[in-house]
Amino acid sequence: MATSNPSVFLLSVNGQIEGANFPEYDNLYCKYCFVYGHDWAPTSGLEEGITQITCKGSESSHRLIWNFPLETTFKSTNPSGWPQLVVSVYGPDAFGNDVVRGYGATHIPFTPGQHTRTIPMFVPEPTWRLQKFTSWLLGRRPEYTDPKVVAQGEGREVTRVCSQGFVTVSFHIITKDIKKLGYDTGPSSLAHTPSATSGWSTVDQPYNVE
Amino acid sequence: MRAILAALASSSDFREKLQKKRRALQDTLVKNKNEDDTQALVPSTKLSEEKLQTTMKELQSSEEDPGETLKRTLRAQRQRRKKRLLDQSSAQESNVEEISTIQHHSEDEGSADRAGDSGVLSRPPTGSQRGHSGMQHSASSQHLDSFVTRRLEERLRAARSKGESLQQQEASLEPTSRLQSLRDRDTVTRFDKIDPDRAGRHDDPLALRTRVTFREAARRTEKGLPTAEEAYNFFTLNFELEPQDGTEKKSKKREKQKKTTEKDSDEEGGGVVEEQEAAEVDEDNQDENEDQSEAAPLVRDEEEDLFVIEQSSRDFLEVKKAEYIGYRKRIQQESELLFTPSFRTVPTTIKLPENMKPRYLEDEGLYVGERPPISLTNENILENRILKMEEGKKWFGDDGRIMVLPDPIKESSTRPPLFHMEEDLDPALQTVYRKAVKSKYANLYIAGAADPEGDYQLDVDVSGLIFSHHPLFSREHVLGSRLAQLYDQYLTRQHNNLTGHLTDKLNGLRSALRNILEIHGGESLTQAMQRRISEYSLEVRNTRQLRDSEQEKDRTLLKHIVKVWKELKALRDFQKFTNTPYKLSLRRENVDRTSDEREYEDEILAEVVELEVEIEEDYQKKFAEYKKQLQEWKLCRRKPKTKKKKRKKKKKGQTQDETEEEDEDQDVSESEGPVEEGPPKPEPPEKPDFDSIEQRVREKASRIRRKPGESILIPELSASGNITASELCPRPETARREDVTRRSLFVKILYNDKEVSRTDSRSLNTDFRVHFGQIFNLKIVNCPQSINLQVFEEIGSSCYLLAQVFVPVPEPSVVVDRVSLEEFEFSSNQRVMFDHEGVGSDVPLSFEVDGSNKQTLLTSGKLSCRVYWGSGEDDVPLAPPVSQQHGGIHSGLSRLDAVKFIGASGLYDMKKIGEWATQSRLDPNDPKNASIMQLLKVATSGEVTAPEYFRLEQLQEEFNFVTDEELERSKRFRLLTLRNQEVAEFRNYKCVPSLEREVTDKVFQEYEKRLKEGEIVDTKEHLDSHRALVAKYLQKIRESVINRFLLAKHHYILSDLVVEEEIPSIGILGLNFFKLAEPKRPLKPQRKARKKVTAQNLSDGDIKLLINIIRAFDIPIRRPQSNKPGQSSQSAIQGSDWLFSQVQVRPFVEVSFQRTVLQTTTADGPNPCWNEELQLPFSAPNGDYSAPVLQSVKDEVFINIFDEVVYETGVKDQDRAKSIHTRVEKHWLGSVKIPFSTIYFQSRIDGTFKVHTPAVLLGYSKERSYGTNGAYDTLRSLSEGAFITLFITIEPQLVPGESVREKFDSQEDERLLQASERFEREAAQGYPDRPCITTVTDLNGKTVFITRYIRPLNPPQELLDASPDNPQETTALVARFVSLIPSLPDRVSFSGACDLWSTCDQFLTLLAGDEEEHAVLLCNYFLSMGKKAWLIIGTAIPEGPTAYVLTLEQSRYLIWNPSSAQYYGQYDTFCPLQTIGCLVNADNMWFNIQQYTSPMSVSFDTTKANLWKPFFSRSFSHPGLSSVQPEELVYRGTDKAAAAELQDRIEKILKEKIMEWRPRHPTRWNRYCTTTLKQFLPKLELSGGQDMAEGHRHELQSLLGDNNISGFPLHMPFSEIRPIIEAVYSTGVHNVQASNVEFALAVYVHPYPNNVLSVWVYLASLVRT
C-alpha cells in the first residue's frame, strides 16, 4: 500500500451524529447518507444509516442526543464531488404520523482533525396554505423526492423551505495521500505566514511537509 | 575599571580623556589645594583592594622597618619611589596615568597638592597636568627639584647594580619576551624622560607624543636633572628588568622563590627585592584585578605623604576622613563624566566638511523622500550628540541635515486586523458568513454629514454664457462671430508669439553654428565637433521649417481676418443694415525700409546657403551610393568575357569613365558603348540645381512673409459699431429681432442628476450674450458624483433644453480664490429653422451667391462658470475628505491607474491635471508620480494620445496557471470536460484518474471512433447507401435534439423535488370512504398501482420484466401430413383428419428478451390458456439505470408462439414398445413484438394483441372454429388471425423519464398559442385520460399547430396504377406502402419523451418515423385519394399514445393502424385503439367530450358540439393556417438493381448467421427447396401478404416429396440488417436438432418507390422422413 506514487487518496471519516436541537419536537430519529461525486467511492463503512428514536431529556437544554457513530472511508481521485453528509430527521406529529422534521447537509471537512458541524435543518413548505392544512391534518407533509437533493444546487430554486432546528455532527477526519496528489487542504497558509503563530506552525510542520 | 578601560581604549582616545581629566583635576587642585580630603575620593571597592595591598606592603615594611628604623625617611621614600617606578614600568603599557602620577609625585612630592594626587587616585594626573600644576606650584616645586634629582641618582645606582646581576640571569632565561620588553622599555623611557632630545627620538609611538611634549614642558622647569647618560643607564636598567616581569607573569613559582630569597636579603638587596616584589605584586594584582594598578598609586601617595609627615603610625593605621564630595564638586565631576547635548540648532557649517556649501538634492531635481517627522529639539539634540562623536560628520548628508531614510510608515495599515474571538478556533478554518451589503449608496453618504460640523458646501458660480452660434443669428452674426473667433485666435497667437520665439531660436542656432565654424576655422574638426555641427544644422533645419509654418499660419490667419471682414462689410452693404457692432481696423506700423530689406535679404541668403549645404550633402550621399552601385555593376559586367579588342577599348572607356566620375561632372552612360546584358546600369543622381533654390526660397518668403518694407498690419477689432435700429430694417430682420427679444435663458443646476437650483431667466441680448452672475451655495450630503448645468431656452411659456454642460467636481482644496471662471463649451444638434432672417441651426447655409460652399452650423456657445468648495469661518474648505472616495480596499487596483491612484480621478482633462500637478506641487521625481508626470509630458507636448482601448480583465493572464494549449492537451482535463458535457460515453464515468499519466488513450478510443464514424458511412451495417446517409442525418438530428434536452433536463419544477399530497377533492374523499367498505379479499382482485422507484439506485438484476401470458385465440392448427397432393379440400380434413389426429396443436409461448429465453408450459388446442407469469431479467447498457439510458434501450420483447411437435423416431423393430425415441420439435407459429421502451413508458401493458403470423405456415392451417362455438363468429367477422392476451410490466415500477417542459419557440401567432394552451388545459382538466394535442414540435424544434400537418398529398403513382379498377386494393396498397416505412419511436431515437413530428417529405426522406408520421402520411394519402379522413389522436395497445387514421367509407367508419396497414371497423373488438382523444383534419380539430372513449361507443359526427369540442369555433375562427407540408411529394423511382443486390447480401448474411448459431451441427442447405421458395416470395408480395398458401403449399409438397417441411415466410419493412437477424433468431428455426435436417432460406426484397423496401425471408427446415 505504501506506494510512493499513489493514484487515489483516502478520506476517512469518523465521528458521530451527536444530537439535535428541535425545540418543538420530540421522539425524533435521524437518517443519514453520503452524497459524493463520480470520482468517489466508499471503500468501507456504512453509507447510509438510521438512528434510534430519542426523547428529550429533562435537563434544561432539551437537546436530543443520538450519539450515532459514523465511520466511512472514501477513496477518490478528484476533490470534485467531495462527499457531503445528508441528514434528515423524522418524527411523529400530533396524530402519530411519521413526518419529516428537517433536511440538512454539510460537506465533510477537508482538513484532518476534529471538527464539529452544526447543520441547520429545514423542510419544504407546502405550496398552498390549504395544502398546509391538509398535509398537517393527514400527516402527509411535503417531502423531498430524494433527501439527496439537499446536497445539490440544481433545481433548488423551485422549492420553498422553512427552517426547523439544528443537528450537530462531529467529525474526525484522516486523510491519506491528498498532499501527494497535489491537493493542499492543510492550513499551510497559516504556517507560512511569518506571524506570531510560528510557534505552533513548527509543531504543525511535520504534518504539512508530508 | 579604569585600567580595563584604558587597556581597551586606543591610546589616542585615552590621551584625550586624560587631558580632560587632568584639566578637571587641575581645577580641583586649585580649589582644594589645602583640603585634605584625599581618602574621601577613594571608592570603596578600591579601598578594599588598596587595603589588601597595603597590608602586603606593610608586611614587607614591617620586616624592613625594624631593621631600618634608623634609616632616613628619604631613603625609605626613595625605595618606595623605585618600587613604584617599577610598578609603572610593568603596568604602564595599559595604564598610562600612573606614570604621570609618579612624575607628579616626583615633582610635587611632599607638597600640599597630594590631595590632588589622591583625588586623582583613579583619575591619574598626566604629564600635562603636571605641567600645569607645575606652573601653578612653581614655588613648591623649586625646592623639590633637588630632592628629586638626588633620589633619582640613588635609584639609578641601586638599579644598575641590581640590573647587572639580574641581567645575566634572566636575559638567558627569557629571550623570547624581548620584543615585548622592548616596547615596554620605550614607554618607560618616555615616562621618565628627562632629556627632551631623547623624548624626540622616542616619539615614534604616536600615542604618546602629546604627553611627551607636556612632559618636556614640565621638565624644562626642573633643574638639576640627571645627565643624559645617567638617564639612559637608568632606562636600560629598567629595560633589563622588564623581561623578568614578563617571566614572572608566567611562572609564579619562580616569583615565589625570589620572594623568599629577597626577603632574606639585606637592606641593599632589600631595595631591589622590594622593587621586584612590588613589581610582582603589581603584576599579580593586574592579573586579578587591574584596578589594583590604580589603587596602588594612591596608597603610595598616602604612604609617601605619611612617611613624610608621620612615619611609623601610618604604617599600621589608615585614618580617613568621612567620604564626602561637595555638591559643586560633584557637579563638576559629573560634568566631566556626563555630557548634556545642547538644544540649540547646530550651525550647518559645523556639520559639513570645511569649505563646503550645503547642497540641496531636492533643488537639483533629485528625488528626496519625505522625512519622518521629528521634533526640532530632538533633532538638534541628536545632531549635537553626533557631533561630539568621532567621525560624527559622516552622519550628515550634503544638505547639512542628518541622513534619513524616507518615512517607511504607510498612512494606513495594509494588513487587515485579525481578531481572535475564540482562541480554540483556528481563524483560517472559521467560515465567516457575511450578508451581502449593497454598499454603493451607503458609501455615497459622506461620513459625519449628519452632524452640524460636517456640512459641506459646494458653490456654483454661473457667470454667463456666450453663443458662438445661435439659431437666431443672422448671417451677419455668423460672420461676426467668425470674425471674433479669428480675432481671438489672432490675439492668442500674438500673445504666444511663437514666430518670434522660433526666429530668435533660429538666429541663435545660426550664430552658434557660425561661431563654431569660425573658431575652428579651416582647422580639422574633431569627431565630436563634427557631430555637433551636424546636430546644429539639423536643429536649424527643423527650427526653420517650424518657423516657416508658423509664419505661414500667421499670415493666413491675417488674410482670413481680412477676408471675413470684407465679407462682413459686403454683407452689410448688401442688406443695408448692420446687426453687429464689430468693426475691424488695420493699423499699419511702418518699418524702416532699408533695414527691413536687408534683414529680409539676409534671411533669404542664410536660408539659401543652408539649403545649398543640405542639398549638397544629400547629393553627396546619393552619389556615394551611386558609385558603389556602379562599381558592383562593373564587376558584373567584366566577368563575361567578350571580344578582346572591344574589351580593351571598353577598358579604356571605363578608365575614362572613372576619371570622369571622380570629377563628378559628366554622365557616365554616354561613354559606355553598346551596353551588354547584365544588371541595369545605375543612374547617377541629378546634379542639384542651385539656381532654383534661391528662387524657391524667395517664392516661399513672399508667400509666408511680409514683403520687405511693407508696413506691419495689426488688426484691431472693436465692438463700437452702430447697429441699425429696428425700424430701419426690412421685415424679416425685424421679425428676427423680435424673436430674439422673446427668448430668454436660464440655467438649471443638477447635482448628482437632481435639480438643486436654477438661475433667473435672463433675456437674450442682441449680441447673444447672457449674463447671470449668480452663485449658488449647495449644502451637500451625498458625495459629489456629477455637477451638470443645463441651459434652457425659454420662448414665452415653453422652454426646452438647449445644452448640457458637465462641470467636473472640484478637488477638495479648491476654494473661491483658487479658481477662476472657466468657459465650458457646449453645443446642441437640434435642428431649428426660421422663416425670418435667423439662420437656424443644423441648416446648411451659404454665403456664396451661387449657394455653393455650404456650411452647417450648430447651436453652440460657451458657458462661463466655476465650481468650488465653500470656505468655513477659518478658511477651511467645506469639502468632504477625499479619502472617502478612494477607500483602502481599492488601493490595490487603483494603483494601476496613475490618475486614480493619486486621488485625482475626477480630472481627466489634461490641462486640469497639469494645473493640479503644479498646484499640489507634486514631486516630479517621486517614482510614485512617474506615471502622471509621463502623462503630463505627453499631454503638454501636443498630441494627447489616450489609448483608444480599454482592457477588460486586464489581469486575466496573471491568473492563468497554464496556457490554453496545455490545458487542451491535457487528457484528464478532456475527460472531465466530456463528462461534464454528459457525452454518452462518459456520462457516468467513474473515478477519473487523478494523474494525467494515468489517463490512457483507450478511454477515448470509443468516443473518437464514434466521432469518426459520423463521417464515414458504414455500408456494412446498413447495406444500402441511402439508408446509411439517412441514418447519419438522423444521428445528427438526434444529437442536436439530445443536446437541447440535456439543457432542458436541468430545469426543475417543484414536483421533481418535493413530493406533496394533492389537495383531496370531494371525489377522492368519497372514493376513500367507498374503499373502506371494500371487502378485504375481493373475489376479483384488481391491480393496484405500485410505488414507483427512481432508477438511480438500481443495479443489474434489480429490474425484472414480468410477462403474464394469459391466453391465446385462434392459433393455427396442424394440418395432417398427407402425401397426396390432391387432397386439399377442407371438408376432407374436417371430416376425417380432425378426428383422426386428435391433437390439433400444442402451443406454448416462448418469450425472448435480451437473448434470455423463457417458455411456458405447453397447452393444448387452438385456444389455449396458460395463465403463466414469466420473469425476465433486465440489464441496462453499461449498468446505467438513469432515465435517459432506459429510454433509449432499443431491445424488443419477442413473444413467440410455438407448436410443440413430438415425433416418434427410431422405433426399432427388435424391442417394440420398449424404447420409443421421441424427438421434440417446435414450430414457430407467430410472434408479438413489443419494444422495451413501450413497456417502460406505459409501465404496464395489458391487452389482447394480434399475433403476427406468417403469411404461409407450412403444415398449418389458419382455419378456425372447427368446433361448435360458432357464437363467436360474429364478433370475429372482421378480424383474422390469432390473438394473445398479455399483461406485461416491469418490477419494480420505474419512473418514466419526465417529458421535457421546455417551451419551444414558435412562429405561430401568439393568440393561437394561448388558445391552444387553454384548450389543452381545459381538456386535461375535464378528461385527464384523453390525449389532446394541439401543437407539436417539428424537427427544427419549433412549435407548430397540428392542423398544419394535414394536407392532401399524392401517393406514388405506381401504387395508384397497380390496380386502377379496384379502389379497395389501391387503398390497401397505399396503407401497405406506409406501413413498410420502418417505425422508429421518437423516444428511442431522441432519448427524450418528446414527440417530434416530421413532415411527410422529411418522413419519406428519413424513412423512419413514429406512429404519428405514419398516420399523417396515410391520412394525407387518403385525402388525396378523395376519401374523408381524419387523424385520430388516442391511445392504443401496445403503443400507448398514438395516432390512427379514421376514414369514412360507404357510411362506415374504418380505423386504420398506419404502422401495420391493418384496418378495423368501428365495432371491431380487437381494434388496438382503446381511447380516442381527438380528431384532426386540415381545418380543425375536435376534442372528444363524450362519455366514452372507446371507438365502439363513440360517435364520429364532429358536427355535434355536445360530442366534439372544436378548437376553431365561431368565437375563434380558423385563421387560415397554411400547411407545413409540401404541395406535392416527389418520389424517386424504384431501384431494382439495388434491391437485388441487397437481397443477395441479406441472404448471405442470414445464412452465415444461421450457421453461426448452430456451432455444433452441420448446416446443410437444400438448394432445391431454396429455389422453390424463392419463387414463392414475389407472389407473396404481390398478394400483399394475404393468404394464398394453399396452392403454394401443395406445390412445395409435391416438389419435395417425402420431406417433412416446416417453414414460414417472414415479412418486415427494411431499415437495418439487425432487426432481420433478430427476427430470424427469435423464430428458432435453427434450433432443429435432427441430424438429417436441411434448411432452406430465401430472401426477397421488393422495392417500392422512394426506396421503401419490403423484405421477405422464407425459412424452412426439411427433415427427411
PDB file of C-alpha atoms in Angstrom, chain A residues 61-197:
ATOM      1  CA  SER A  61     -31.153  22.237  27.319  1.00  0.00           C
ATOM      2  CA  HIS A  62     -33.756  19.920  25.783  1.00  0.00           C
ATOM      3  CA  ARG A  63     -31.319  18.507  23.357  1.00  0.00           C
ATOM      4  CA  LEU A  64     -31.977  15.314  21.564  1.00  0.00           C
ATOM      5  CA  ILE A  65     -28.999  13.057  21.777  1.00  0.00           C
ATOM      6  CA  TRP A  66     -28.308  10.274  19.332  1.00  0.00           C
ATOM      7  CA  ASN A  67     -24.587   9.787  19.504  1.00  0.00           C
ATOM      8  CA  PHE A  68     -24.816   7.772  16.395  1.00  0.00           C
ATOM      9  CA  PRO A  69     -21.427   6.787  15.097  1.00  0.00           C
ATOM     10  CA  LEU A  70     -20.342   7.426  11.567  1.00  0.00           C
ATOM     11  CA  GLU A  71     -17.474   5.555  10.099  1.00  0.00           C
ATOM     12  CA  THR A  72     -16.811   5.573   6.443  1.00  0.00           C
ATOM     13  CA  THR A  73     -13.773   5.668   4.274  1.00  0.00           C
ATOM     14  CA  PHE A  74     -13.808   7.086   0.819  1.00  0.00           C
ATOM     15  CA  LYS A  75     -11.308   6.861  -1.882  1.00  0.00           C
ATOM     16  CA  SER A  76     -11.146   9.323  -4.649  1.00  0.00           C
ATOM     17  CA  THR A  77      -9.111  10.680  -7.431  1.00  0.00           C
ATOM     18  CA  ASN A  78     -10.563  14.096  -7.606  1.00  0.00           C
ATOM     19  CA  PRO A  79     -11.696  16.540  -4.979  1.00  0.00           C
ATOM     20  CA  SER A  80     -14.611  17.494  -7.134  1.00  0.00           C
ATOM     21  CA  GLY A  81     -17.711  15.988  -5.679  1.00  0.00           C
ATOM     22  CA  TRP A  82     -16.310  15.962  -2.188  1.00  0.00           C
ATOM     23  CA  PRO A  83     -18.613  13.891  -0.045  1.00  0.00           C
ATOM     24  CA  GLN A  84     -21.416  15.519   1.771  1.00  0.00           C
ATOM     25  CA  LEU A  85     -23.288  14.211   4.708  1.00  0.00           C
ATOM     26  CA  VAL A  86     -27.007  14.486   4.268  1.00  0.00           C
ATOM     27  CA  VAL A  87     -29.088  14.137   7.356  1.00  0.00           C
ATOM     28  CA  SER A  88     -32.827  14.085   7.571  1.00  0.00           C
ATOM     29  CA  VAL A  89     -34.750  13.998  10.775  1.00  0.00           C
ATOM     30  CA  TYR A  90     -38.118  12.377  11.179  1.00  0.00           C
ATOM     31  CA  GLY A  91     -40.542  12.098  13.988  1.00  0.00           C
ATOM     32  CA  PRO A  92     -44.200  11.676  14.779  1.00  0.00           C
ATOM     33  CA  ASP A  93     -46.527  14.587  14.531  1.00  0.00           C
ATOM     34  CA  ALA A  94     -49.521  15.275  16.756  1.00  0.00           C
ATOM     35  CA  PHE A  95     -51.505  12.476  15.166  1.00  0.00           C
ATOM     36  CA  GLY A  96     -48.738   9.973  15.335  1.00  0.00           C
ATOM     37  CA  ASN A  97     -47.870  10.145  11.660  1.00  0.00           C
ATOM     38  CA  ASP A  98     -44.257   9.940  10.863  1.00  0.00           C
ATOM     39  CA  VAL A  99     -43.300  13.193   9.219  1.00  0.00           C
ATOM     40  CA  VAL A 100     -40.094  14.784   8.233  1.00  0.00           C
ATOM     41  CA  ARG A 101     -38.713  17.356  10.599  1.00  0.00           C
ATOM     42  CA  GLY A 102     -35.736  18.586   8.714  1.00  0.00           C
ATOM     43  CA  TYR A 103     -33.233  18.103   5.992  1.00  0.00           C
ATOM     44  CA  GLY A 104     -29.698  19.286   6.082  1.00  0.00           C
ATOM     45  CA  ALA A 105     -26.366  18.680   4.505  1.00  0.00           C
ATOM     46  CA  THR A 106     -22.777  19.553   5.108  1.00  0.00           C
ATOM     47  CA  HIS A 107     -19.537  18.824   3.384  1.00  0.00           C
ATOM     48  CA  ILE A 108     -17.161  16.511   5.117  1.00  0.00           C
ATOM     49  CA  PRO A 109     -14.420  18.743   6.450  1.00  0.00           C
ATOM     50  CA  PHE A 110     -11.359  18.975   4.272  1.00  0.00           C
ATOM     51  CA  THR A 111      -8.705  19.157   6.847  1.00  0.00           C
ATOM     52  CA  PRO A 112      -7.587  16.362   9.074  1.00  0.00           C
ATOM     53  CA  GLY A 113      -8.503  16.731  12.661  1.00  0.00           C
ATOM     54  CA  GLN A 114     -11.545  17.129  14.739  1.00  0.00           C
ATOM     55  CA  HIS A 115     -14.410  19.219  13.555  1.00  0.00           C
ATOM     56  CA  THR A 116     -17.834  19.927  14.808  1.00  0.00           C
ATOM     57  CA  ARG A 117     -20.561  20.995  12.485  1.00  0.00           C
ATOM     58  CA  THR A 118     -23.915  22.320  13.382  1.00  0.00           C
ATOM     59  CA  ILE A 119     -26.220  21.785  10.477  1.00  0.00           C
ATOM     60  CA  PRO A 120     -29.262  23.976  10.231  1.00  0.00           C
ATOM     61  CA  MET A 121     -32.254  21.944   9.184  1.00  0.00           C
ATOM     62  CA  PHE A 122     -35.178  22.838   7.010  1.00  0.00           C
ATOM     63  CA  VAL A 123     -38.240  21.269   5.467  1.00  0.00           C
ATOM     64  CA  PRO A 124     -40.039  22.058   2.247  1.00  0.00           C
ATOM     65  CA  GLU A 125     -43.061  24.215   2.580  1.00  0.00           C
ATOM     66  CA  PRO A 126     -46.447  23.248   1.164  1.00  0.00           C
ATOM     67  CA  THR A 127     -47.380  25.106  -1.939  1.00  0.00           C
ATOM     68  CA  TRP A 128     -50.628  26.499  -0.702  1.00  0.00           C
ATOM     69  CA  ARG A 129     -51.963  27.344   2.628  1.00  0.00           C
ATOM     70  CA  LEU A 130     -54.813  24.938   2.222  1.00  0.00           C
ATOM     71  CA  GLN A 131     -52.347  22.259   1.415  1.00  0.00           C
ATOM     72  CA  LYS A 132     -50.527  23.132   4.548  1.00  0.00           C
ATOM     73  CA  PHE A 133     -53.628  22.472   6.491  1.00  0.00           C
ATOM     74  CA  THR A 134     -54.497  19.239   4.755  1.00  0.00           C
ATOM     75  CA  SER A 135     -50.978  17.985   4.946  1.00  0.00           C
ATOM     76  CA  TRP A 136     -50.984  18.716   8.616  1.00  0.00           C
ATOM     77  CA  LEU A 137     -54.289  17.000   9.004  1.00  0.00           C
ATOM     78  CA  LEU A 138     -53.376  13.954   7.017  1.00  0.00           C
ATOM     79  CA  GLY A 139     -49.843  13.768   8.203  1.00  0.00           C
ATOM     80  CA  ARG A 140     -48.503  13.876   4.700  1.00  0.00           C
ATOM     81  CA  ARG A 141     -46.131  16.754   4.777  1.00  0.00           C
ATOM     82  CA  PRO A 142     -44.249  17.649   1.638  1.00  0.00           C
ATOM     83  CA  GLU A 143     -41.019  15.767   1.401  1.00  0.00           C
ATOM     84  CA  TYR A 144     -38.149  15.783  -0.949  1.00  0.00           C
ATOM     85  CA  THR A 145     -38.329  13.101  -3.559  1.00  0.00           C
ATOM     86  CA  ASP A 146     -34.870  12.170  -2.500  1.00  0.00           C
ATOM     87  CA  PRO A 147     -33.139  13.551   0.579  1.00  0.00           C
ATOM     88  CA  LYS A 148     -30.049  13.856  -1.543  1.00  0.00           C
ATOM     89  CA  VAL A 149     -31.385  16.867  -3.321  1.00  0.00           C
ATOM     90  CA  VAL A 150     -30.354  18.948  -0.365  1.00  0.00           C
ATOM     91  CA  ALA A 151     -26.784  18.205  -1.289  1.00  0.00           C
ATOM     92  CA  GLN A 152     -27.128  19.536  -4.779  1.00  0.00           C
ATOM     93  CA  GLY A 153     -27.714  23.002  -6.006  1.00  0.00           C
ATOM     94  CA  GLU A 154     -29.587  22.224  -9.122  1.00  0.00           C
ATOM     95  CA  GLY A 155     -33.292  22.803  -9.099  1.00  0.00           C
ATOM     96  CA  ARG A 156     -33.470  24.100  -5.593  1.00  0.00           C
ATOM     97  CA  GLU A 157     -34.843  27.386  -6.759  1.00  0.00           C
ATOM     98  CA  VAL A 158     -38.255  25.883  -7.275  1.00  0.00           C
ATOM     99  CA  THR A 159     -38.693  24.951  -3.649  1.00  0.00           C
ATOM    100  CA  ARG A 160     -39.557  26.947  -0.612  1.00  0.00           C
ATOM    101  CA  VAL A 161     -38.407  25.787   2.759  1.00  0.00           C
ATOM    102  CA  CYS A 162     -38.896  26.578   6.377  1.00  0.00           C
ATOM    103  CA  SER A 163     -36.106  26.292   8.896  1.00  0.00           C
ATOM    104  CA  GLN A 164     -36.601  23.898  11.746  1.00  0.00           C
ATOM    105  CA  GLY A 165     -33.692  23.222  14.045  1.00  0.00           C
ATOM    106  CA  PHE A 166     -30.134  22.085  14.192  1.00  0.00           C
ATOM    107  CA  VAL A 167     -28.255  18.845  14.085  1.00  0.00           C
ATOM    108  CA  THR A 168     -24.784  18.674  15.499  1.00  0.00           C
ATOM    109  CA  VAL A 169     -22.294  16.334  13.944  1.00  0.00           C
ATOM    110  CA  SER A 170     -18.721  15.824  14.954  1.00  0.00           C
ATOM    111  CA  PHE A 171     -16.132  14.554  12.562  1.00  0.00           C
ATOM    112  CA  HIS A 172     -12.691  13.144  12.938  1.00  0.00           C
ATOM    113  CA  ILE A 173     -11.032  13.312   9.625  1.00  0.00           C
ATOM    114  CA  ILE A 174      -7.988  11.449   8.480  1.00  0.00           C
ATOM    115  CA  THR A 175      -6.697  11.827   5.008  1.00  0.00           C
ATOM    116  CA  LYS A 176      -4.088   9.963   3.139  1.00  0.00           C
ATOM    117  CA  ASP A 177      -2.119  10.945   0.080  1.00  0.00           C
ATOM    118  CA  ILE A 178      -4.056  14.088  -0.569  1.00  0.00           C
ATOM    119  CA  LYS A 179      -0.941  16.102  -0.432  1.00  0.00           C
ATOM    120  CA  LYS A 180       0.911  13.705  -2.632  1.00  0.00           C
ATOM    121  CA  LEU A 181      -1.606  14.200  -5.348  1.00  0.00           C
ATOM    122  CA  GLY A 182      -1.092  17.877  -5.212  1.00  0.00           C
ATOM    123  CA  TYR A 183      -4.096  18.963  -3.250  1.00  0.00           C
ATOM    124  CA  ASP A 184      -3.305  21.028  -0.271  1.00  0.00           C
ATOM    125  CA  THR A 185      -6.042  21.034   2.266  1.00  0.00           C
ATOM    126  CA  GLY A 186      -3.938  21.706   5.307  1.00  0.00           C
ATOM    127  CA  PRO A 187      -3.709  25.039   6.967  1.00  0.00           C
ATOM    128  CA  SER A 188      -0.377  25.597   5.316  1.00  0.00           C
ATOM    129  CA  SER A 189      -1.174  29.181   4.508  1.00  0.00           C
ATOM    130  CA  LEU A 190      -1.105  29.939   8.153  1.00  0.00           C
ATOM    131  CA  ALA A 191       2.057  28.068   8.714  1.00  0.00           C
ATOM    132  CA  HIS A 192       3.860  30.009   6.092  1.00  0.00           C
ATOM    133  CA  THR A 193       2.801  33.393   7.213  1.00  0.00           C
ATOM    134  CA  PRO A 194       5.535  34.921   9.269  1.00  0.00           C
ATOM    135  CA  SER A 195       3.203  35.679  12.077  1.00  0.00           C
ATOM    136  CA  ALA A 196       3.307  35.264  15.761  1.00  0.00           C
ATOM    137  CA  THR A 197       1.810  31.858  15.386  1.00  0.00           C
TER     138      THR A 197
END
